[in-house]
Tab-separated table of C-alpha atoms in Angstrom:
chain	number	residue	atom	x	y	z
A	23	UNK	CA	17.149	-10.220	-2.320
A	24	UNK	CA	17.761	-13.072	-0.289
A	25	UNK	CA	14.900	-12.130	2.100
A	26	UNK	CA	12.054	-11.872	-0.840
A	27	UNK	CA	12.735	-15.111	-2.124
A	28	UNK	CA	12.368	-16.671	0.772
A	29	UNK	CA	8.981	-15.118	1.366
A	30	UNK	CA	7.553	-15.500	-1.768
A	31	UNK	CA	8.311	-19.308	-1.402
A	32	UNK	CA	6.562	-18.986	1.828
A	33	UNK	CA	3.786	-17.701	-0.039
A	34	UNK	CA	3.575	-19.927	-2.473
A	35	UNK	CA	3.469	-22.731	0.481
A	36	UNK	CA	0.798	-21.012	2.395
A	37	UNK	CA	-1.394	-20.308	-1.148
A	38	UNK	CA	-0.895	-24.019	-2.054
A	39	UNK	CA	-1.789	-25.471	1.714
A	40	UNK	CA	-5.068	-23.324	1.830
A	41	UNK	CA	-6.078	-25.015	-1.184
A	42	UNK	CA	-5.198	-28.393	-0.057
A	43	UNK	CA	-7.493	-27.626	3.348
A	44	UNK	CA	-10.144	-26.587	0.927
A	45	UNK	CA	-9.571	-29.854	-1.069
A	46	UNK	CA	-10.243	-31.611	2.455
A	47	UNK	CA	-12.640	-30.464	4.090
A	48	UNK	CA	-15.436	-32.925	3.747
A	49	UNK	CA	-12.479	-35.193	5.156
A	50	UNK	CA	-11.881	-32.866	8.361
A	51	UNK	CA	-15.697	-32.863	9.094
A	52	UNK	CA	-15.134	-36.646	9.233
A	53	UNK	CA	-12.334	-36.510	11.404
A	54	UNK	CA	-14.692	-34.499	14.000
A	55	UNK	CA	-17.272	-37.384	13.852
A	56	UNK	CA	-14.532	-39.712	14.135
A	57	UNK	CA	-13.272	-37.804	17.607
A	58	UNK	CA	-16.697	-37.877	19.320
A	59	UNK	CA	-17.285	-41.291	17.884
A	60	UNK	CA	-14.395	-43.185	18.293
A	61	UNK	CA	-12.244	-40.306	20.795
A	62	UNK	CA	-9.159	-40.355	17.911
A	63	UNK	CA	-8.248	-39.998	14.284
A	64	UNK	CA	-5.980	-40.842	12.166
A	65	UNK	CA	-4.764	-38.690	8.899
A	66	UNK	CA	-2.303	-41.069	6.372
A	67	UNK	CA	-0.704	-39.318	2.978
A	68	UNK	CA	1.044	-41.215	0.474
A	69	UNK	CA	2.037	-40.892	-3.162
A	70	UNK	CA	0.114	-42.538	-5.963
A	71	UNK	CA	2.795	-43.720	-8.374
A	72	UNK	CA	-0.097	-44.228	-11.217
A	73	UNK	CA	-0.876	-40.567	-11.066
A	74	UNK	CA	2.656	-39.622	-10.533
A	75	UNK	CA	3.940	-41.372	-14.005
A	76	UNK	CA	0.972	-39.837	-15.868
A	77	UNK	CA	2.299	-36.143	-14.220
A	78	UNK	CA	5.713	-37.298	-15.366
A	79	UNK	CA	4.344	-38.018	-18.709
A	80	UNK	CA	4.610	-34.670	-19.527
A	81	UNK	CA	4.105	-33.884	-23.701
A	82	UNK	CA	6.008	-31.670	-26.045
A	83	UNK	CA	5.937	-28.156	-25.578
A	84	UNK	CA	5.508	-27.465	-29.339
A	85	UNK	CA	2.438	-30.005	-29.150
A	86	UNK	CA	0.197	-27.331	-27.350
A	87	UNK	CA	-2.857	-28.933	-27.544
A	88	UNK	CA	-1.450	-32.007	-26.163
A	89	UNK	CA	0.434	-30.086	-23.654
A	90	UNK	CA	-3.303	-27.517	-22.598
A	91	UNK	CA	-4.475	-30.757	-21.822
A	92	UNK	CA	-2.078	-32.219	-20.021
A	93	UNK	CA	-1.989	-29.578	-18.195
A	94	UNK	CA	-5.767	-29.328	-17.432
A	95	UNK	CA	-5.079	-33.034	-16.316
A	96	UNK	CA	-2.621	-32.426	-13.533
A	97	UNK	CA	-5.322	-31.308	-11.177
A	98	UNK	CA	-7.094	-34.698	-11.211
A	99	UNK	CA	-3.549	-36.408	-11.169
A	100	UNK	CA	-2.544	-34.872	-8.040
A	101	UNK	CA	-0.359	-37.744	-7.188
A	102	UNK	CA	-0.221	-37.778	-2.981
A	103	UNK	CA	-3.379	-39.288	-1.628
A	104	UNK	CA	-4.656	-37.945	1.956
A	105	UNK	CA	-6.974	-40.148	3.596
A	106	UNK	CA	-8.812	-40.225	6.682
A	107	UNK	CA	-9.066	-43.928	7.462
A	108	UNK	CA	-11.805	-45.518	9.920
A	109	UNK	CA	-9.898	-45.549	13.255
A	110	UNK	CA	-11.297	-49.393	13.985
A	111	UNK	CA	-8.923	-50.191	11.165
A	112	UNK	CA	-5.815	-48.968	12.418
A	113	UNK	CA	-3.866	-51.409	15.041
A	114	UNK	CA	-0.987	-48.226	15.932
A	115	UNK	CA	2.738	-48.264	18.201
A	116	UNK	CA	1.563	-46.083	21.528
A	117	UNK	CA	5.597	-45.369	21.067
A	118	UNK	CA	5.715	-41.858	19.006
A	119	UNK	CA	8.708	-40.739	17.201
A	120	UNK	CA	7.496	-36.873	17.714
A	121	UNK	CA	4.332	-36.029	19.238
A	122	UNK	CA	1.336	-37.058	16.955
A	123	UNK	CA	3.615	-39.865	15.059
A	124	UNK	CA	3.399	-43.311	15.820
A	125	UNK	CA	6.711	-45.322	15.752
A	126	UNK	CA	5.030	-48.353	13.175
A	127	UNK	CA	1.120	-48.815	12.432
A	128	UNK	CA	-1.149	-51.361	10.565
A	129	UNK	CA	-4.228	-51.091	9.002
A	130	UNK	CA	-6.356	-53.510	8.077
A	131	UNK	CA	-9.141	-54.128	6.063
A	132	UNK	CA	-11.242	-55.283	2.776
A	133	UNK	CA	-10.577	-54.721	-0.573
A	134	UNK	CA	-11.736	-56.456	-3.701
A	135	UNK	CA	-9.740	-58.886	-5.503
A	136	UNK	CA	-10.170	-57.852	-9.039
A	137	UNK	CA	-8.608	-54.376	-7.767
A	138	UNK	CA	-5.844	-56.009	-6.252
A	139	UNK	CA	-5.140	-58.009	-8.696
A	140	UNK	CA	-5.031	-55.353	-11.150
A	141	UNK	CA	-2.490	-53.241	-9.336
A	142	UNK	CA	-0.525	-56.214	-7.974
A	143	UNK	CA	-0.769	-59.006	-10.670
A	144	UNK	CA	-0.123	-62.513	-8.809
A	145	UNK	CA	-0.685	-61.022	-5.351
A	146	UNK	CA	-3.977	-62.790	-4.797
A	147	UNK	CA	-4.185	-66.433	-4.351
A	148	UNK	CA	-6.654	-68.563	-5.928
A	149	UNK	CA	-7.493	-65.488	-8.388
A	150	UNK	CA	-9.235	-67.990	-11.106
A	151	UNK	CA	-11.666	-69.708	-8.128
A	152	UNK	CA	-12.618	-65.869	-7.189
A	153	UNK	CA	-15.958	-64.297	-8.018
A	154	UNK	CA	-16.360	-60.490	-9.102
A	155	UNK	CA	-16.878	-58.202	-6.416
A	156	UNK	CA	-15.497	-60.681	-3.497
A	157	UNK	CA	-13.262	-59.405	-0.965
A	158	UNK	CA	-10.140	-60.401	1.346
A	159	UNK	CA	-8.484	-59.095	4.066
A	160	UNK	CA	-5.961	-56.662	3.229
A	161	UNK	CA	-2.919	-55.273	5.659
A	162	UNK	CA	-0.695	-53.254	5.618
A	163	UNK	CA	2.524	-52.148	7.921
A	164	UNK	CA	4.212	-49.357	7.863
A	165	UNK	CA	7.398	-47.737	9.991
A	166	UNK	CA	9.808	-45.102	9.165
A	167	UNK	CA	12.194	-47.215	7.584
A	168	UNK	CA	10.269	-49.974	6.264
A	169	UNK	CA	6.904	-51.467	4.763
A	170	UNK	CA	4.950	-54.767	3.661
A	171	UNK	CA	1.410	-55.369	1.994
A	172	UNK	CA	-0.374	-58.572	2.112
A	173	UNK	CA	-2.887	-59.157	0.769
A	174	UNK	CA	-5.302	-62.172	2.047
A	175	UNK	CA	-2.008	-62.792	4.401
A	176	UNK	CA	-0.164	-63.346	1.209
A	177	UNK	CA	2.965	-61.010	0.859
A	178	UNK	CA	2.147	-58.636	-2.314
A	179	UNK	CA	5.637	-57.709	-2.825
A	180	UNK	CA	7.660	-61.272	-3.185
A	181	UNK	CA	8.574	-64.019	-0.569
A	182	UNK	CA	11.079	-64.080	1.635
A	183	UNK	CA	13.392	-60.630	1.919
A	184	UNK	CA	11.871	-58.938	-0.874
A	185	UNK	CA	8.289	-59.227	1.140
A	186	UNK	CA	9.424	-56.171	3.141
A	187	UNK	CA	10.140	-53.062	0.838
A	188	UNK	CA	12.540	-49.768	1.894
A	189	UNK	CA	9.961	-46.610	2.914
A	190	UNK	CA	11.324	-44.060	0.679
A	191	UNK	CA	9.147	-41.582	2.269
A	192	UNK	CA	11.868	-41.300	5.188
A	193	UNK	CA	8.865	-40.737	7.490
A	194	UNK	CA	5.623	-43.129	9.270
A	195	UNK	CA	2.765	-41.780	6.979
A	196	UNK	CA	0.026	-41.066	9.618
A	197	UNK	CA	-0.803	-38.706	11.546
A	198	UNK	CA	-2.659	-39.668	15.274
A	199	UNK	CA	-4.642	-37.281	17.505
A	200	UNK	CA	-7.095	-37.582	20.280
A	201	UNK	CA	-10.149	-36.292	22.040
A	202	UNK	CA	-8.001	-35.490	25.402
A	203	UNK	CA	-11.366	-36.952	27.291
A	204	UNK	CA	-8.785	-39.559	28.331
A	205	UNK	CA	-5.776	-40.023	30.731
A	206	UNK	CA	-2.315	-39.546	29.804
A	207	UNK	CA	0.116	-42.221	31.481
A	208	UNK	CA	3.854	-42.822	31.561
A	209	UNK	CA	3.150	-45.763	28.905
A	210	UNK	CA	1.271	-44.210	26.155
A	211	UNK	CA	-1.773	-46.726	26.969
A	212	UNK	CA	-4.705	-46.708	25.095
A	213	UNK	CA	-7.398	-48.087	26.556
A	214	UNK	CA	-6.710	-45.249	29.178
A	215	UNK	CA	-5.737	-42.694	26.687
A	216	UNK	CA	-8.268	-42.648	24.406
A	217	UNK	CA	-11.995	-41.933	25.259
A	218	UNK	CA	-14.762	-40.325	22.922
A	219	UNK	CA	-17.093	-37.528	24.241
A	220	UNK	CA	-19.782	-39.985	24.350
A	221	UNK	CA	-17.805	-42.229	27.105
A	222	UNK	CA	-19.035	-41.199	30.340
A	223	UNK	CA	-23.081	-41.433	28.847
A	224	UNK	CA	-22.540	-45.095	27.253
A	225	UNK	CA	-24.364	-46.750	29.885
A	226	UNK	CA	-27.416	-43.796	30.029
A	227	UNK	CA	-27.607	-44.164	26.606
A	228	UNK	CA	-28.147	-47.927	26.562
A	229	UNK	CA	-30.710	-47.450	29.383
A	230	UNK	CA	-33.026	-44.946	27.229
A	231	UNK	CA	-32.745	-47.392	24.457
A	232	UNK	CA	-34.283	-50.596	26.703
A	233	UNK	CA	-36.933	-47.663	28.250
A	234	UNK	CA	-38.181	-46.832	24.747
A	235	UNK	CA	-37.678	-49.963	23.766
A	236	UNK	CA	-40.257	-51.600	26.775
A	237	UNK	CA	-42.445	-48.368	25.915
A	238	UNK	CA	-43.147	-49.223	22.420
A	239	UNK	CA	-44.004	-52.791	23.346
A	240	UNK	CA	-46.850	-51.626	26.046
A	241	UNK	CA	-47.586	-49.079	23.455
A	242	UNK	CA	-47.920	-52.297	20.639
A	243	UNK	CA	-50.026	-54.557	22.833
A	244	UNK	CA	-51.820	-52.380	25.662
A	245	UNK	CA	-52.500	-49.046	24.520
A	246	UNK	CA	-54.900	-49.899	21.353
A	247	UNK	CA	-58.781	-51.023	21.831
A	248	UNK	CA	-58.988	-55.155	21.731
A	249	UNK	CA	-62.036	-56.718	21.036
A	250	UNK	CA	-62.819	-60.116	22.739
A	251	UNK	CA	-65.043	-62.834	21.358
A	252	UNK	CA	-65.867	-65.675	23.751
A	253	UNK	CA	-66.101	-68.997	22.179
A	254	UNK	CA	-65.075	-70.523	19.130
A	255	UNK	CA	-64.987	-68.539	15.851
A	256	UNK	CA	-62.251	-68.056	12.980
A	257	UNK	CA	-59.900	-65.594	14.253
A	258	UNK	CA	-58.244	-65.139	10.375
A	259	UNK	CA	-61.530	-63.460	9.142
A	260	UNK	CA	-60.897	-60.349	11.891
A	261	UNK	CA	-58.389	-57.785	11.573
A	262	UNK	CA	-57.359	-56.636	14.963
A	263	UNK	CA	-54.906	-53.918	13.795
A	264	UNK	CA	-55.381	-50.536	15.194
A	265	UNK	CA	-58.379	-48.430	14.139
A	266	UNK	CA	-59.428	-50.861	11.811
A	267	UNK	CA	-63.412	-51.566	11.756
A	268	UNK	CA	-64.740	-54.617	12.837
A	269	UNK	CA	-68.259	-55.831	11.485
A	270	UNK	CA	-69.268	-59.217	12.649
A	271	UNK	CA	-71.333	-61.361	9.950
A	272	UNK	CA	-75.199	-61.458	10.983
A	273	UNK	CA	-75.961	-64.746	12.439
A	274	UNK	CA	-73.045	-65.881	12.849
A	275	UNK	CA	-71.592	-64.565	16.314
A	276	UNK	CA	-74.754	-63.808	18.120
A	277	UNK	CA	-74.494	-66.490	20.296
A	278	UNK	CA	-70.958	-65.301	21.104
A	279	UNK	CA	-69.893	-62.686	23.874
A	280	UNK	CA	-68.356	-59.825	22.220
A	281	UNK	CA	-66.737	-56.305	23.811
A	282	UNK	CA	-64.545	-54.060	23.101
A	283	UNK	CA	-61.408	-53.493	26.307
A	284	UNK	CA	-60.530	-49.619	25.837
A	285	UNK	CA	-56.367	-49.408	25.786
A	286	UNK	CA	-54.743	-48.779	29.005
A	287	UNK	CA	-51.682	-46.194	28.916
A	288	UNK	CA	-48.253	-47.234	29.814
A	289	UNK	CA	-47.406	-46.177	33.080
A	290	UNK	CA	-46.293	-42.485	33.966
A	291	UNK	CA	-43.209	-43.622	35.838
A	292	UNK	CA	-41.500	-44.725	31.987
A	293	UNK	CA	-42.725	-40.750	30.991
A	294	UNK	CA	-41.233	-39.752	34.025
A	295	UNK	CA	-37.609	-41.922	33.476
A	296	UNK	CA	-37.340	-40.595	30.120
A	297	UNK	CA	-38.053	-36.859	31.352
A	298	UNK	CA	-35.080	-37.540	33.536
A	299	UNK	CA	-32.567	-39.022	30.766
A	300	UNK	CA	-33.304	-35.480	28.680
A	301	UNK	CA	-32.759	-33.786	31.889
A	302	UNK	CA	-29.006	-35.765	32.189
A	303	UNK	CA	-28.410	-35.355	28.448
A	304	UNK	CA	-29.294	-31.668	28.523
A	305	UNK	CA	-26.581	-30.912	31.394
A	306	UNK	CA	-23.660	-33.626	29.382
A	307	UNK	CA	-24.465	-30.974	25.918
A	308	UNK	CA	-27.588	-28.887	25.860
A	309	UNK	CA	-30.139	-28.684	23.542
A	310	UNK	CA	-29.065	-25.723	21.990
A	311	UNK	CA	-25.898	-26.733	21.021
A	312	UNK	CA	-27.059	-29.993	19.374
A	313	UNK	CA	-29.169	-27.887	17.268
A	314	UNK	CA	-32.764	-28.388	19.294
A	315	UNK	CA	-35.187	-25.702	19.214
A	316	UNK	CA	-35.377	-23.857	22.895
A	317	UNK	CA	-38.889	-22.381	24.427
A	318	UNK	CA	-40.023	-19.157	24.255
A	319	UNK	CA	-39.998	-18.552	28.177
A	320	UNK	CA	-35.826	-20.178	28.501
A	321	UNK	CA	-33.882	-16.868	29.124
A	322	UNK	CA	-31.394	-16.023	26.607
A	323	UNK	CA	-28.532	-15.250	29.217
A	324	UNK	CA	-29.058	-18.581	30.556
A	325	UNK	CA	-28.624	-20.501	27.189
A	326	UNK	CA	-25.731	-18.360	26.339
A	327	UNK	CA	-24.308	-19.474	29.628
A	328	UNK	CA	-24.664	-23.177	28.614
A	329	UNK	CA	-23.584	-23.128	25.695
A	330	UNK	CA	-20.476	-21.096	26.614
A	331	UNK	CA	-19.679	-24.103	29.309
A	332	UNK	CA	-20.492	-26.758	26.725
A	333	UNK	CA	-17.786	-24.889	24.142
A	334	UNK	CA	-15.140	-25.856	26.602
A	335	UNK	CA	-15.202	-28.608	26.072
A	336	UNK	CA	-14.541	-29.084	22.837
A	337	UNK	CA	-11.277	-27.306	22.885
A	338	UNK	CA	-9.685	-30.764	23.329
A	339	UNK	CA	-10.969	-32.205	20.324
A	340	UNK	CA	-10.481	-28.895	18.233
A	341	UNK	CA	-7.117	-28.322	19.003
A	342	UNK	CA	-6.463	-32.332	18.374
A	343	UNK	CA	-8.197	-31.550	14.769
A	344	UNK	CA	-5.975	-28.537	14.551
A	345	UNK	CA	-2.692	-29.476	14.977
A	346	UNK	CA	-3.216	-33.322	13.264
A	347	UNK	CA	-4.243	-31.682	10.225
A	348	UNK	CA	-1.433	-29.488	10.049
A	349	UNK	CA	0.892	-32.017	10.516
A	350	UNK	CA	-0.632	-33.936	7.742
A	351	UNK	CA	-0.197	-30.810	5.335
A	352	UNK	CA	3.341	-30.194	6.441
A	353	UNK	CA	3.881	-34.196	5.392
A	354	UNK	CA	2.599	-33.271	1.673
A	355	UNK	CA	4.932	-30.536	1.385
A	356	UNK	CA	7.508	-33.369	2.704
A	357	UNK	CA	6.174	-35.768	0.108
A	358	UNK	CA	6.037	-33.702	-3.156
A	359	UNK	CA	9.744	-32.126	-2.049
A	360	UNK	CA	11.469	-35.321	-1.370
A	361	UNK	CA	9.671	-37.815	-3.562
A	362	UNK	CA	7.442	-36.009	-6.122
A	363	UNK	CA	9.775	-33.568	-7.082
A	364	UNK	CA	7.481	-31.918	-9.994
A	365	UNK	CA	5.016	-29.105	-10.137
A	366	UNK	CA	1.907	-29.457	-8.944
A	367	UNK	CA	-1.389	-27.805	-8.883
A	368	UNK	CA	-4.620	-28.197	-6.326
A	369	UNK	CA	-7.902	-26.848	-7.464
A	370	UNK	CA	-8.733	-24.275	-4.889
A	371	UNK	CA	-5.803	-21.822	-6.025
A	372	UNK	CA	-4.053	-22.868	-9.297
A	373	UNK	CA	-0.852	-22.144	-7.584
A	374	UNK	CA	1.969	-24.554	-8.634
């Protein structure tokens, strides 16, 4: 009856949503960098209209070989793209039209010219003067209702009115979510709003950089054996590098004072400093958890302890990931209903 159809469509949707995860998951591992890098992401879908005519191009049914391999085809012409764009490139409306949706977003960028120009004849100025390769800033805007392009600040779709195109799509395509690391205010800000996991240890971080930084250099010049010669000799005909073997020429620098300065060790209190950045960086996400081998006399209960603490929290980010990337999936659905309208086919299942 009624009741079966409707959950054997639901099915179907489920079968064909697994596969799409499975077709993204390199992407969602990105999306986790891009949380405790950057504290956000950003997940965008939108139809390719090249790989949509070649779906439409469907052959002749009584053609069967043509038609086996068109068929074979329409898993590399899935025609809706889902990206997961670097979040430095996306200038986004705080305003959301539901939770997760920005109200209007740009993203901007480089792409090359030829490619431009290829998909957009006329759209790049200057094409002829252009070298191979070279790129210019491209933008784009997108709201609900509306869209533009330009490319090197050039409009790709006309001058004038026809610059900004209808958004068939009926929807923003992008998806936002965030670390939750931040602060949540009345006006959506995000300088407040959006902080990575990394955050509160930017300035320890920058410290143990300048510590092993001034280490290496009394390391460098201190540490190693010098020789000194007293007086006046060609210094290019000695190699002072570490370890190497110095034999001075008979006759020629016995008249000079020669010795050999034994290295003096950089000072315990940089050991010391460093000992206590591990210390900080062990309580901010232990060892363990960032994949560190632990010794033999830690006790288990302990570790399991820290770890347990340190799991908490990432159920910010996680549950960001989570929701952002099913909203993304229920946009595709959205997209091959409303604009695809054809069959279609991802490689995990098969399912159409």
């Amino acid at each position: 009856g009624t009741a079966n159809k409707y959950q054997e469509e639901a099915d179907l949707h489920e079968k064909f949503l697994q596969g799409l995860a499975l077709m993204i998951k390199s992407m969602i591992r990105k999306q986790g960098k891009n949380l405790f890098l950057f504290g956000h992401f950003f997940w965008q879908c939108m139809v390719d209209y090249d790989k949509l005519k070649k779906l439409e191009d469907e052959p002749d049914s009584k053609d069967e070989e043509a038609h086996l391999r068109w068929q074979a085809n329409m898993f590399d012409n899935f025609p809706i793209v889902i990206k997961a764009p670097v979040p430095t490139t996306i200038y986004y409306s705080p305003r959301e039209v539901i939770p997760g949706r920005p109200y209007d977003y740009f993203e901007i960028y480089k792409r090359e010219v030829f490619e431009l120009e290829e998909k957009w004849p006329g759209s790049v100025s200057n094409f002829s003067q252009l070298h191979f390769g070279e790129e210019i800033e491209w933008c784009e805007w997108w709201s609900a209702d509306w869209r533009t392009f330009l490319a090197g600040g050039k409009p790709v779709f006309g001058s004038g009115e026809k610059a900004v195109q209808e958004n068939i799509y009926g929807f923003t395509p992008i998806r936002h979510g965030h670390a939750g690391y931040g602060i949540d205010t009345e006006k959506f800000e995000p300088e407040t709003q959006i902080k990575s996991i990394l955050f509160p240890s930017y300035d320890i971080i920058k410290f143990e950089s300048r510590v092993i930084s001034q280490l290496d250099t009394l390391i460098t010049k201190f540490a190693h054996p010098m020789p000194v010669i007293t007086g006046e000799w060609d210094s290019s005909e000695i190699d002072y590098s570490p370890g190497h073997e110095i034999r001075l020429p008979e006759g020629k620098y016995w008249k000079k004072d020669f010795e050999i300065i034994p290295g003096v060790e950089p000072p315990q209190s940089i050991y010391n400093t460093l000992s206590l950045i591990g210390n900080y960086f062990d309580q901010v996400q232990p060892g363990v958890v960032r994949g560190q081998a632990i010794g033999a006399s830690a006790p288990a209960y302990a570790n399991e302890a820290m770890v347990g603490q340190t799991r908490l929290k990432y159920g910010g980010p996680v549950m960001a990931l989570e929701e952002g990337t099913a909203g993304i999936l229920g946009d595709v659905l959205r997209l091959a209903e409303t604009v695809v309208k054809k069959p279609l086919s991802v490689h995990a299942t098969g399912d159409t």
